[in-house]
Amino acid sequence: MIKNFSSLGDSQIQECLNNKSLKIGVVGIGRIGLPTALCFVDSGFETIGIDINKKLVDMVNFGNYPLKDEPGFDKIFENAYNNKKITATTDISEAIPNCDIMILSLPTPMNDQNIPDYTALLTVGKNLNRLLSNGKIIIVESTVEPGFIENELLQSIEGQDRSIKSGIDFHLAVCPENANPGEIMNNFKKLPRLVSAIDERISSIVSQIYAHVFNVELISMPNCKTANAVKLTTNVFRDINIAFISELSLMFEKLGIDTMKVLDAAKKKYNFQVHYPGAGVGGPCLPINSYQLLNSAKRAGVKLSMIESGRKINEKMPDHVLELTSDAFKESSKSLQNSDILILGVSYKPNVKDTQLSPAEKIIKKLQNLGTNVHVYDPYFSSENVFGIKVEDNLDDIIPKMDAAIIVTAHDDFKKIKISSFAKMKSPILIDTRGIIDPSSAKIEKVIFRGLGRGNS
Ligand SMILES: NC(=O)c1ccc[n+]([C@@H]2O[C@H](COP(=O)([O-])OP(=O)(O)OC[C@H]3O[C@@H](n4cnc5c(N)ncnc54)[C@H](O)[C@@H]3O)[C@@H](O)[C@H]2O)c1
């Protein structure tokens, strides 16, 4: 029977948890939603995934685990599938009436003007209006601006005529997700979670449920907007610090100082938190989260100049990669035009298969505009088409055909490439944007080397 959380006490909730009688619906079973659904399944709860992506839904229903770069969950998925404990559907109307708890793990991207786009949450909110009754709980794990839950989302669920009411027909809570792609299993076991709800009683019920499933510290926040502010603050802190180090590294290059050596020593100081320079900041979190706070600032009539500057610096870093490349070509007296350049890594971060807002895309476009032939190698995308280019499947075969290589992503696989392999390139020119190559080894192999932020110290 569907539970009415408006009237359940702590001991009744505990009973539901002990006898696994809660049914969970996870709306959006992507990078975050599917692992979340699997954790509930693993704790013994009947769970259904709801997603508009039919291909993804079919993969789940046919036992084909979609997140190959998320170690640990493959086994849970296999078990859940074999025991018929996980199913998925594209039909939200069919799924929701049978669920007690709905977790929304929907995307919150931005448009090409960098304006946050909450269409997925608002569309689902509108759908929920005709599907909710009886005091069910909706928990939003998506990253949103402070105030979005209490205002826009609440209104979309209640409807203009307030045909259903928060606190009676449904309860709205948040638990903003903090996990890091590629490490979600580990993060789910260790990272504290923030919890809040429109009404305090529901916040405590959500904490009770999440403590049961995740066994991590639950931090109770005074309201949803404060919980969402924490999530954005932690990520934007990283975006700004990466910009600070990247900008500094441009000066260190000119001063003949190796940024990696600076950071190796600086991180030994007790209160220095290391961030690394690079070709740019991508992914579904940091850049968007900065623009989410900038959007909040605009609405509040304030200016967040540090975030604005940080974004400008991070977005200019691909231009610097082009400068380093062009400088190295000058040293080899080769023309960039018609040269063959290999991009190593298209993912926005190491060891995951994800190209969302990856700086690789900008670098590739800029190189193509200069008339170069761009080739790509990335072990996570072998033989697939990425940014209009077929990804090479054999590094040893492609390297000797190249004039230059640019390391854009610090995949572990790239750290294992011997510098002597790069020496087999036609020119040979190597640009390292991630600080993984020792410049002195490049010199020994007579490779023309440029490292982002690596002055010759
Ligand atoms: N990926 C991360 O690193 C990360 C980390 C922490 C938090 N988050 C946040 O979690 C949220 C989800 O991110 P993600 O990376 O899992 O996104 P994702 O794109 O991997 O997954 C979202 C899923 O939602 C589905 N979807 C879109 N619109 C839908 C609709 N109307 N109805 C049903 N399903 C719909 C998509 O098909 C997709 O499968 C975002 O707000 C993101 O900012 C992401």
mmCIF file of N, CA and C in Angstrom, residues 92-93 125-132 157 163-164:
data_model
loop_
_atom_site.group_PDB
_atom_site.id
_atom_site.type_symbol
_atom_site.label_atom_id
_atom_site.label_comp_id
_atom_site.label_asym_id
_atom_site.label_seq_id
_atom_site.Cartn_x
_atom_site.Cartn_y
_atom_site.Cartn_z
ATOM 1 N N ILE A 92 6.096 7.692 -17.335
ATOM 2 C CA ILE A 92 6.037 8.230 -15.968
ATOM 3 C C ILE A 92 4.638 8.042 -15.360
ATOM 4 N N SER A 93 3.599 8.126 -16.194
ATOM 5 C CA SER A 93 2.225 8.012 -15.679
ATOM 6 C C SER A 93 1.964 6.623 -15.113
ATOM 7 N N GLY A 125 7.894 18.169 -13.271
ATOM 8 C CA GLY A 125 7.056 18.779 -12.223
ATOM 9 C C GLY A 125 5.605 18.901 -12.679
ATOM 10 N N LYS A 126 5.434 19.371 -13.908
ATOM 11 C CA LYS A 126 4.077 19.547 -14.465
ATOM 12 C C LYS A 126 3.355 18.191 -14.583
ATOM 13 N N ASN A 127 4.116 17.176 -15.018
ATOM 14 C CA ASN A 127 3.537 15.830 -15.120
ATOM 15 C C ASN A 127 3.129 15.295 -13.758
ATOM 16 N N LEU A 128 3.963 15.598 -12.748
ATOM 17 C CA LEU A 128 3.681 15.063 -11.415
ATOM 18 C C LEU A 128 2.366 15.615 -10.868
ATOM 19 N N ASN A 129 2.007 16.826 -11.327
ATOM 20 C CA ASN A 129 0.782 17.471 -10.841
ATOM 21 C C ASN A 129 -0.433 16.541 -10.924
ATOM 22 N N ARG A 130 -0.506 15.774 -12.024
ATOM 23 C CA ARG A 130 -1.701 14.931 -12.161
ATOM 24 C C ARG A 130 -1.459 13.510 -11.636
ATOM 25 N N LEU A 131 -0.246 13.265 -11.111
ATOM 26 C CA LEU A 131 0.070 11.896 -10.693
ATOM 27 C C LEU A 131 0.243 11.748 -9.186
ATOM 28 N N LEU A 132 0.298 12.883 -8.471
ATOM 29 C CA LEU A 132 0.607 12.795 -7.043
ATOM 30 C C LEU A 132 -0.643 12.886 -6.187
ATOM 31 N N ILE A 157 4.649 21.861 -9.803
ATOM 32 C CA ILE A 157 3.981 20.639 -9.306
ATOM 33 C C ILE A 157 2.563 20.964 -8.809
ATOM 34 N N SER A 163 -4.076 22.809 -7.781
ATOM 35 C CA SER A 163 -4.986 21.660 -7.693
ATOM 36 C C SER A 163 -4.463 20.612 -6.707
ATOM 37 N N ILE A 164 -3.147 20.576 -6.500
ATOM 38 C CA ILE A 164 -2.621 19.752 -5.396
ATOM 39 C C ILE A 164 -1.725 20.649 -4.544
#
